[in-house]
Short mmCIF file of C-alpha atoms in Angstrom, two decimals:
data_model
loop_
_atom_site.label_atom_id
_atom_site.label_comp_id
_atom_site.label_asym_id
_atom_site.label_seq_id
_atom_site.Cartn_x
_atom_site.Cartn_y
_atom_site.Cartn_z
CA MET A 1 0.02 0.68 -0.60
CA PRO A 2 1.82 2.87 -0.93
CA ARG A 3 2.21 6.11 1.08
CA TRP A 4 -0.82 9.28 0.94
CA PRO A 5 1.31 12.37 -0.68
CA TYR A 6 -0.22 14.84 2.72
CA PHE A 7 0.67 18.00 1.84
CA LEU A 8 -3.29 18.32 1.49
CA ALA A 9 -5.17 17.91 4.31
CA VAL A 10 -8.40 17.79 3.96
CA ALA A 11 -9.68 14.70 2.12
CA LEU A 12 -12.72 15.81 0.68
CA LEU A 13 -16.04 13.59 -0.38
CA LEU A 14 -18.11 13.39 -4.10
CA THR A 15 -21.16 11.89 -4.83
CA GLY A 16 -23.94 11.60 -7.54
CA CYS A 17 -24.24 12.89 -10.75
CA SER A 18 -24.13 15.84 -12.53
CA GLY A 19 -25.23 17.37 -15.92
CA ALA A 20 -24.25 17.22 -19.48
CA ILE A 21 -20.47 18.28 -20.16
CA ASP A 22 -18.67 17.66 -23.21
CA GLY A 23 -15.25 16.95 -25.08
CA LYS A 24 -14.55 20.55 -26.12
CA ALA A 25 -11.80 22.48 -24.10
CA PHE A 26 -12.68 26.28 -21.86
CA ARG A 27 -11.92 29.14 -22.99
CA GLU A 28 -8.70 29.91 -21.32
CA GLY A 29 -8.40 30.87 -18.28
CA SER A 30 -6.83 34.07 -16.69
CA ALA A 31 -5.33 35.09 -13.11
CA PRO A 32 -8.08 36.13 -10.50
CA GLY A 33 -6.84 39.23 -10.21
CA THR A 34 -7.92 42.35 -12.04
CA SER A 35 -5.64 44.73 -12.91
CA GLU A 36 -1.89 44.69 -12.71
CA ALA A 37 -0.92 47.99 -12.53
CA LYS A 38 -3.38 48.65 -10.01
CA TYR A 39 -2.14 45.66 -7.30
CA PRO A 40 0.08 43.84 -6.15
CA ARG A 41 -0.13 40.27 -8.94
CA TYR A 42 0.94 36.68 -7.81
CA GLU A 43 3.35 35.65 -9.30
CA PRO A 44 3.60 31.63 -8.30
CA PRO A 45 7.11 30.21 -8.15
CA ALA A 46 9.54 29.07 -10.44
CA ASP A 47 9.46 25.71 -8.92
CA GLY A 48 5.38 24.81 -9.32
CA SER A 49 5.30 24.90 -5.16
CA GLY A 50 2.82 27.93 -5.60
CA PHE A 51 -1.16 28.15 -5.37
CA SER A 52 -3.05 28.69 -9.29
CA ASP A 53 -2.49 31.44 -10.51
CA GLN A 54 -5.23 30.69 -12.51
CA VAL A 55 -9.42 31.45 -12.58
CA LEU A 56 -11.00 27.56 -11.09
CA ASP A 57 -13.58 28.40 -13.82
CA GLN A 58 -13.70 24.80 -15.54
CA PRO A 59 -15.88 21.54 -13.81
CA LEU A 60 -15.14 19.03 -12.18
CA ALA A 61 -13.66 15.93 -13.85
CA LEU A 62 -13.59 12.94 -11.68
CA PRO A 63 -16.39 12.12 -9.32
CA ALA A 64 -14.16 12.90 -5.00
CA LYS A 65 -15.24 10.06 -3.18
CA ARG A 66 -13.29 8.30 -1.78
CA GLY A 67 -12.87 3.75 -2.12
CA GLU A 68 -14.53 2.31 -5.04
CA GLU A 69 -17.52 4.94 -5.21
CA GLY A 70 -15.16 6.90 -5.99
CA CYS A 71 -14.09 5.03 -8.41
CA ASP A 72 -16.52 4.09 -10.83
CA TRP A 73 -14.96 5.34 -13.88
CA LEU A 74 -12.29 2.33 -13.84
CA GLU A 75 -13.68 0.61 -16.30
CA SER A 76 -14.15 3.06 -18.47
CA ILE A 77 -10.42 3.97 -18.64
CA LYS A 78 -9.42 0.95 -18.46
CA PRO A 79 -8.04 0.95 -22.09
CA ASP A 80 -7.21 2.82 -22.71
CA LEU A 81 -4.16 2.21 -20.30
CA GLN A 82 -3.75 -0.95 -21.78
CA PRO A 83 -0.97 0.64 -23.56
CA LEU A 84 0.52 1.07 -20.30
CA GLY A 85 0.50 -2.94 -19.83
CA LEU A 86 -1.83 -2.36 -17.15
CA THR A 87 -2.32 -5.49 -15.37
CA SER A 88 -5.57 -4.62 -12.79
CA ALA A 89 -7.50 -1.30 -10.65
CA LYS A 90 -9.31 -1.51 -8.35
CA GLY A 91 -10.56 1.65 -5.57
CA VAL A 92 -9.01 2.40 -2.05
CA LEU A 93 -9.83 4.33 0.45
CA SER A 94 -6.52 7.10 -0.61
CA GLY A 95 -7.42 6.68 -4.65
CA CYS A 96 -8.07 4.60 -7.58
CA GLN A 97 -5.73 1.98 -8.05
CA PHE A 98 -3.88 0.68 -10.86
CA GLU A 99 -1.04 -1.72 -11.66
CA PHE A 100 1.03 -2.17 -14.47
CA PRO A 101 4.00 -4.98 -15.85
CA ASP A 102 7.59 -5.25 -12.97
CA ASN A 103 6.05 -4.79 -9.50
CA LYS A 104 4.74 -0.65 -10.56
CA GLY A 105 1.87 1.20 -9.29
CA ALA A 106 -0.33 4.07 -9.52
CA GLN A 107 -3.35 5.37 -7.87
CA VAL A 108 -5.28 8.44 -9.08
CA HIS A 109 -7.36 10.86 -6.91
CA ALA A 110 -9.43 13.77 -7.65
CA TYR A 111 -10.86 15.13 -4.03
CA SER A 112 -8.52 18.31 -3.06
CA PRO A 113 -8.16 21.84 -4.60
CA TYR A 114 -4.06 22.82 -6.92
CA GLY A 115 -3.42 23.66 -3.31
CA TRP A 116 -0.31 26.07 -2.14
CA ILE A 117 2.56 23.70 -0.93
CA THR A 118 5.74 24.64 1.79
CA GLN A 119 6.64 20.94 3.57
CA ASP A 120 10.29 20.80 2.58
CA SER A 121 10.61 18.59 -0.68
CA ALA A 122 12.88 15.86 -2.27
CA VAL A 123 11.21 17.43 -5.53
CA MET A 124 9.48 20.06 -6.30
CA GLU A 125 9.57 20.74 -10.55
CA PRO A 126 7.21 22.54 -13.22
CA VAL A 127 5.69 20.21 -15.54
CA GLU A 128 3.71 20.34 -18.82
CA ILE A 129 0.91 17.42 -19.35
CA ALA A 130 -1.63 17.26 -22.48
CA GLY A 131 -1.71 21.06 -22.49
CA ILE A 132 -2.47 20.95 -19.21
CA LYS A 133 0.38 23.57 -15.86
CA GLY A 134 1.19 21.22 -13.04
CA ARG A 135 4.44 20.00 -11.16
CA THR A 136 6.34 16.81 -10.20
CA TYR A 137 6.48 16.62 -6.99
CA ALA A 138 8.32 13.79 -4.41
CA PHE A 139 8.32 15.16 -0.31
CA ASP A 140 10.69 12.18 1.10
CA PRO A 141 13.92 11.97 -0.47
CA GLU A 142 15.51 8.81 -1.20
CA PRO A 143 15.89 5.60 -0.74
CA VAL A 144 12.52 6.03 -1.03
CA THR A 145 11.79 5.33 -4.50
CA PHE A 146 8.47 7.40 -4.67
CA CYS A 147 6.52 10.24 -7.16
CA SER A 148 3.50 12.17 -7.57
CA VAL A 149 2.56 14.53 -10.10
CA ASN A 150 -0.31 17.24 -9.47
CA MET A 151 -2.54 18.93 -12.42
CA ASP A 152 -4.49 22.42 -11.81
CA VAL A 153 -7.03 21.58 -14.46
CA ARG A 154 -8.90 25.52 -13.31
CA ALA A 155 -11.13 23.69 -11.27
CA TYR A 156 -12.54 23.37 -8.07
CA ALA A 157 -10.16 19.51 -7.16
CA SER A 158 -7.79 19.28 -9.23
CA ILE A 159 -6.21 15.79 -10.14
CA ALA A 160 -2.80 13.93 -9.31
CA VAL A 161 -1.53 10.78 -9.49
CA ASP A 162 0.84 9.05 -7.92
CA ALA A 163 3.39 6.39 -8.48
CA TYR A 164 5.50 4.12 -6.64
CA ASP A 165 6.58 0.32 -6.44
CA VAL A 166 3.86 -1.90 -4.80
CA ASN A 167 5.66 -4.06 -3.14
CA SER A 168 8.41 -1.51 -1.38
CA ASP A 169 8.88 2.23 -1.07
CA GLU A 170 12.36 2.15 -2.10
CA ALA A 171 12.26 -0.68 -4.82
CA GLY A 172 12.78 0.20 -8.03
CA THR A 173 14.36 4.59 -8.75
CA ARG A 174 12.38 7.88 -8.66
CA ALA A 175 12.72 8.41 -12.28
CA GLU A 176 10.81 5.21 -13.74
CA HIS A 177 8.45 5.91 -11.40
CA CYS A 178 7.71 9.87 -11.91
CA GLU A 179 7.96 8.85 -15.78
CA LEU A 180 4.85 6.16 -14.63
CA ALA A 181 2.76 8.75 -13.42
CA LYS A 182 3.30 11.53 -16.21
CA LYS A 183 1.75 9.34 -18.05
CA VAL A 184 -0.32 7.71 -16.56
CA ALA A 185 -1.72 11.39 -15.80
CA GLU A 186 -1.76 12.25 -19.49
CA VAL A 187 -4.29 9.15 -20.17
CA VAL A 188 -6.39 10.90 -17.37
CA LEU A 189 -6.66 13.81 -17.77
CA LYS A 190 -7.17 13.24 -21.54
CA LYS A 191 -10.00 11.28 -21.14
CA PHE A 192 -11.62 13.52 -18.28
CA VAL A 193 -10.58 16.69 -18.61
CA PRO A 194 -12.91 18.95 -21.66
CA LEU A 195 -8.62 20.90 -20.74
CA ALA A 196 -7.98 18.56 -22.89
CA GLY A 197 -10.13 17.34 -24.71
CA GLY A 198 -11.92 15.21 -22.57
CA LYS A 199 -15.40 14.46 -20.90
CA PRO A 200 -15.71 14.29 -16.85
CA ALA A 201 -16.97 11.62 -15.31
CA PRO A 202 -20.73 10.56 -15.08
CA SER A 203 -21.08 10.74 -11.79
CA THR A 204 -19.41 13.67 -10.78
CA VAL A 205 -21.89 16.53 -9.32
CA GLN A 206 -20.35 20.15 -10.33
CA GLU A 207 -22.86 21.76 -8.19
CA PRO A 208 -24.64 21.88 -4.54
CA ALA A 209 -27.69 20.50 -3.51
CA ALA A 210 -30.14 23.55 -3.72
CA GLU A 211 -30.49 23.47 0.53
CA VAL A 212 -27.75 22.71 1.81
CA LEU A 213 -27.60 25.80 2.95
CA LYS A 214 -30.53 25.98 5.08
CA SER A 215 -29.98 26.10 8.02
CA ALA A 216 -25.80 25.80 8.26
CA ASP A 217 -23.31 26.73 10.42
CA ILE A 218 -21.46 29.03 8.07
CA CYS A 219 -18.46 28.09 9.98
CA GLU A 220 -18.43 24.28 8.68
CA VAL A 221 -19.11 26.40 5.70
CA VAL A 222 -16.52 27.68 5.35
CA LYS A 223 -14.75 26.44 8.18
CA PHE A 224 -11.30 26.57 9.65
CA THR A 225 -9.34 23.39 7.77
CA HIS A 226 -9.92 25.72 4.91
CA THR A 227 -8.65 28.49 5.61
CA ASN A 228 -4.90 26.74 6.85
CA TYR A 229 -5.20 25.89 2.56
CA ALA A 230 -4.33 29.54 2.46
CA GLY A 231 -1.79 30.21 5.30
CA VAL A 232 -4.81 31.04 8.16
CA ASN A 233 -4.43 29.10 10.77
CA ALA A 234 -6.25 30.60 13.67
CA GLY A 235 -7.82 27.74 14.26
CA ARG A 236 -11.17 26.01 15.40
CA GLU A 237 -11.68 28.51 18.45
CA GLY A 238 -10.15 30.44 16.43
CA ALA A 239 -13.05 30.85 14.43
CA GLN A 240 -15.45 33.65 15.30
CA LYS A 241 -19.06 33.56 14.15
CA GLY A 242 -20.93 37.11 13.72
CA GLU A 243 -24.24 38.38 11.61
CA GLY A 244 -23.93 40.91 8.96
CA PRO A 245 -26.44 42.43 6.57
CA LEU A 246 -26.70 40.12 4.19
CA GLY A 247 -26.47 36.58 6.67
CA PRO A 248 -24.45 35.01 8.49
CA THR A 249 -19.81 34.79 9.08
CA CYS A 250 -17.78 33.12 10.17
CA THR A 251 -13.79 34.70 10.10
CA HIS A 252 -10.73 33.22 10.96
CA GLU A 253 -7.58 35.46 11.59
CA VAL A 254 -3.97 35.50 12.10
CA PRO A 255 -1.28 38.03 11.70
CA TYR A 256 -0.97 36.79 8.90
CA ALA A 257 -4.51 37.50 6.87
CA LYS A 258 -7.65 37.15 7.48
CA ALA A 259 -10.17 34.97 6.34
CA VAL A 260 -13.65 35.94 6.08
CA GLY A 261 -16.81 33.32 5.04
CA MET A 262 -20.63 34.82 4.52
CA TYR A 263 -23.77 33.15 3.01
CA THR A 264 -26.07 35.62 2.14
CA THR A 265 -29.67 34.60 4.07
CA GLY A 266 -32.13 35.26 1.06
CA ALA A 267 -32.14 34.06 -2.57
CA GLY A 268 -31.87 37.48 -5.02
CA GLY A 269 -28.22 36.24 -6.61
CA LEU A 270 -25.39 38.05 -7.18
CA GLU A 271 -27.25 40.93 -7.10
CA ALA A 272 -27.92 40.82 -4.53
CA VAL A 273 -24.59 41.24 -2.68
CA PRO A 274 -23.63 44.89 -3.36
CA PRO A 275 -19.93 44.46 -4.40
CA LYS A 276 -16.91 46.23 -0.89
CA PRO A 277 -16.45 50.43 -1.94
CA GLY A 278 -13.72 51.56 -4.71
CA ALA A 279 -13.54 48.04 -4.72
CA GLU A 280 -13.07 47.14 -8.84
CA VAL A 281 -14.73 43.87 -9.88
CA ARG A 282 -14.18 41.18 -12.37
CA ASN A 283 -17.59 38.51 -13.46
CA GLY A 284 -16.75 35.27 -14.07
CA GLN A 285 -17.53 31.67 -13.36
CA PHE A 286 -16.14 30.01 -10.83
CA GLY A 287 -17.45 25.66 -11.46
CA THR A 288 -19.66 25.80 -13.40
CA LEU A 289 -21.48 28.34 -11.16
CA LYS A 290 -22.09 31.94 -11.48
CA ALA A 291 -19.08 34.36 -9.82
CA ARG A 292 -18.18 37.50 -9.59
CA PHE A 293 -13.99 38.92 -8.01
CA GLU A 294 -13.62 42.34 -5.59
CA GLN A 295 -10.15 43.40 -5.18
CA THR A 296 -9.23 46.42 -3.45
CA ALA A 297 -5.02 46.89 -2.36
CA GLU A 298 -5.55 44.39 1.00
CA SER A 299 -8.54 42.01 -0.03
CA CYS A 300 -10.32 39.56 -2.41
CA ALA A 301 -13.41 38.72 -2.26
CA LEU A 302 -14.39 35.80 -4.39
CA SER A 303 -18.41 35.84 -4.23
CA VAL A 304 -20.23 32.90 -6.05
CA GLN A 305 -24.67 31.89 -6.79
CA LEU A 306 -25.89 28.49 -6.08
CA SER A 307 -28.78 27.19 -7.83
CA ASN A 308 -30.74 27.66 -5.71
CA GLY A 309 -30.01 32.17 -5.31
CA GLN A 310 -28.37 31.95 -2.15
CA VAL A 311 -24.51 32.98 -2.66
CA VAL A 312 -21.52 31.41 -1.06
CA GLN A 313 -18.86 34.50 -0.67
CA VAL A 314 -14.58 34.55 0.85
CA ASP A 315 -13.13 37.56 2.32
CA PHE A 316 -9.94 36.73 1.85
CA VAL A 317 -7.81 40.25 3.55
CA GLY A 318 -4.53 39.96 3.81
CA LYS A 319 -2.32 41.82 6.54
CA LYS A 320 1.03 41.15 5.91
CA LYS A 321 3.08 42.91 3.35
CA GLU A 322 3.18 39.41 1.31
CA ALA A 323 -0.16 38.41 1.94
CA MET A 324 -1.39 41.39 -1.13
CA PRO A 325 -0.19 39.22 -3.97
CA ARG A 326 -1.79 36.45 -3.30
CA THR A 327 -5.36 37.55 -1.52
CA CYS A 328 -7.05 36.56 -4.79
CA VAL A 329 -6.02 33.13 -5.44
CA SER A 330 -5.84 32.60 -1.43
CA ALA A 331 -9.99 33.90 -1.45
CA GLN A 332 -10.94 31.55 -4.48
CA LEU A 333 -8.66 27.98 -3.14
CA ILE A 334 -10.47 28.64 0.17
CA LEU A 335 -13.69 29.01 -1.56
CA SER A 336 -12.62 25.56 -3.75
CA VAL A 337 -12.31 22.98 -0.44
CA SER A 338 -15.64 24.84 1.02
CA MET A 339 -17.33 24.01 -2.34
CA LEU A 340 -16.10 20.55 -2.32
CA GLY A 341 -17.51 20.27 1.09
CA LEU A 342 -21.26 22.10 0.16
CA ILE A 343 -21.13 18.80 -3.39
CA THR A 344 -20.16 15.96 -0.66
CA GLY A 345 -21.36 16.84 2.62
CA ASP A 346 -18.32 17.21 4.37
CA SER A 347 -17.62 19.71 5.60
#
């Protein structure tokens, strides 16, 4: 059983069925910030360890449920993996696993966003597969040979592929495992990711249920574990509930920054949520949902309209200089985790 890559701490589960989404390429994404001249712009580190600097305006490619239920697409991809010598496939808790000749294995998981990695890593390199940007990484130094790729598919959940020797963490070579991870990733991307010409697996839910926010605890909708992804580590006890003019709020704050979650109790959509005074506003999509970014010199609020007209918002406010260019990428990273929680019911 391979070791689970642990840079993403929250496992999010995805269930049910979605509407049909074809395999045509979506429009080219752009940075979630607005004016490059007016406000600091986030520049990802060259090694690939940073946030996604693209708008997360694409559908989920695969269901994010763990175990066999989350791997109901395995049979459909088996023919595509035959050229790699596929010998078996199964769903387990850590991902959807494949075995190949010479004790080589790979697992695919798609239930966490393309996050920000601050952990020391033996390997951290940018990669591009099927026209999609990502990174190759490995946390453990040799003699461990485990290798992973993580692809920024511009959705709430990224596509990650781990490759390893099925019998030992130290068998084989890292180079061959990295190569296998990339080859499996290419097959998965081309089959299921619209940006690579694929079509999402039929069981993939794209939006939360209409009544998901009925009597919901706002500090469970935008949870302390969600804000951890963007460096706001206030803990469970640090979550401060409040009540705004449009609905309940939850504030998570540390010296680096604060993140404020909110959802509207009314169902008037984005039109009923006034933008921040003086903010630069950009309308667009978040996944398959209507969305709006509002950026100021120190903050960025991302608001997303659900199918019933309620709005969920994350407002990320920088307090340290280094947080200022990251406000919009931080807001969308936090809200992507929260959105997966709303879809799956696992907040």
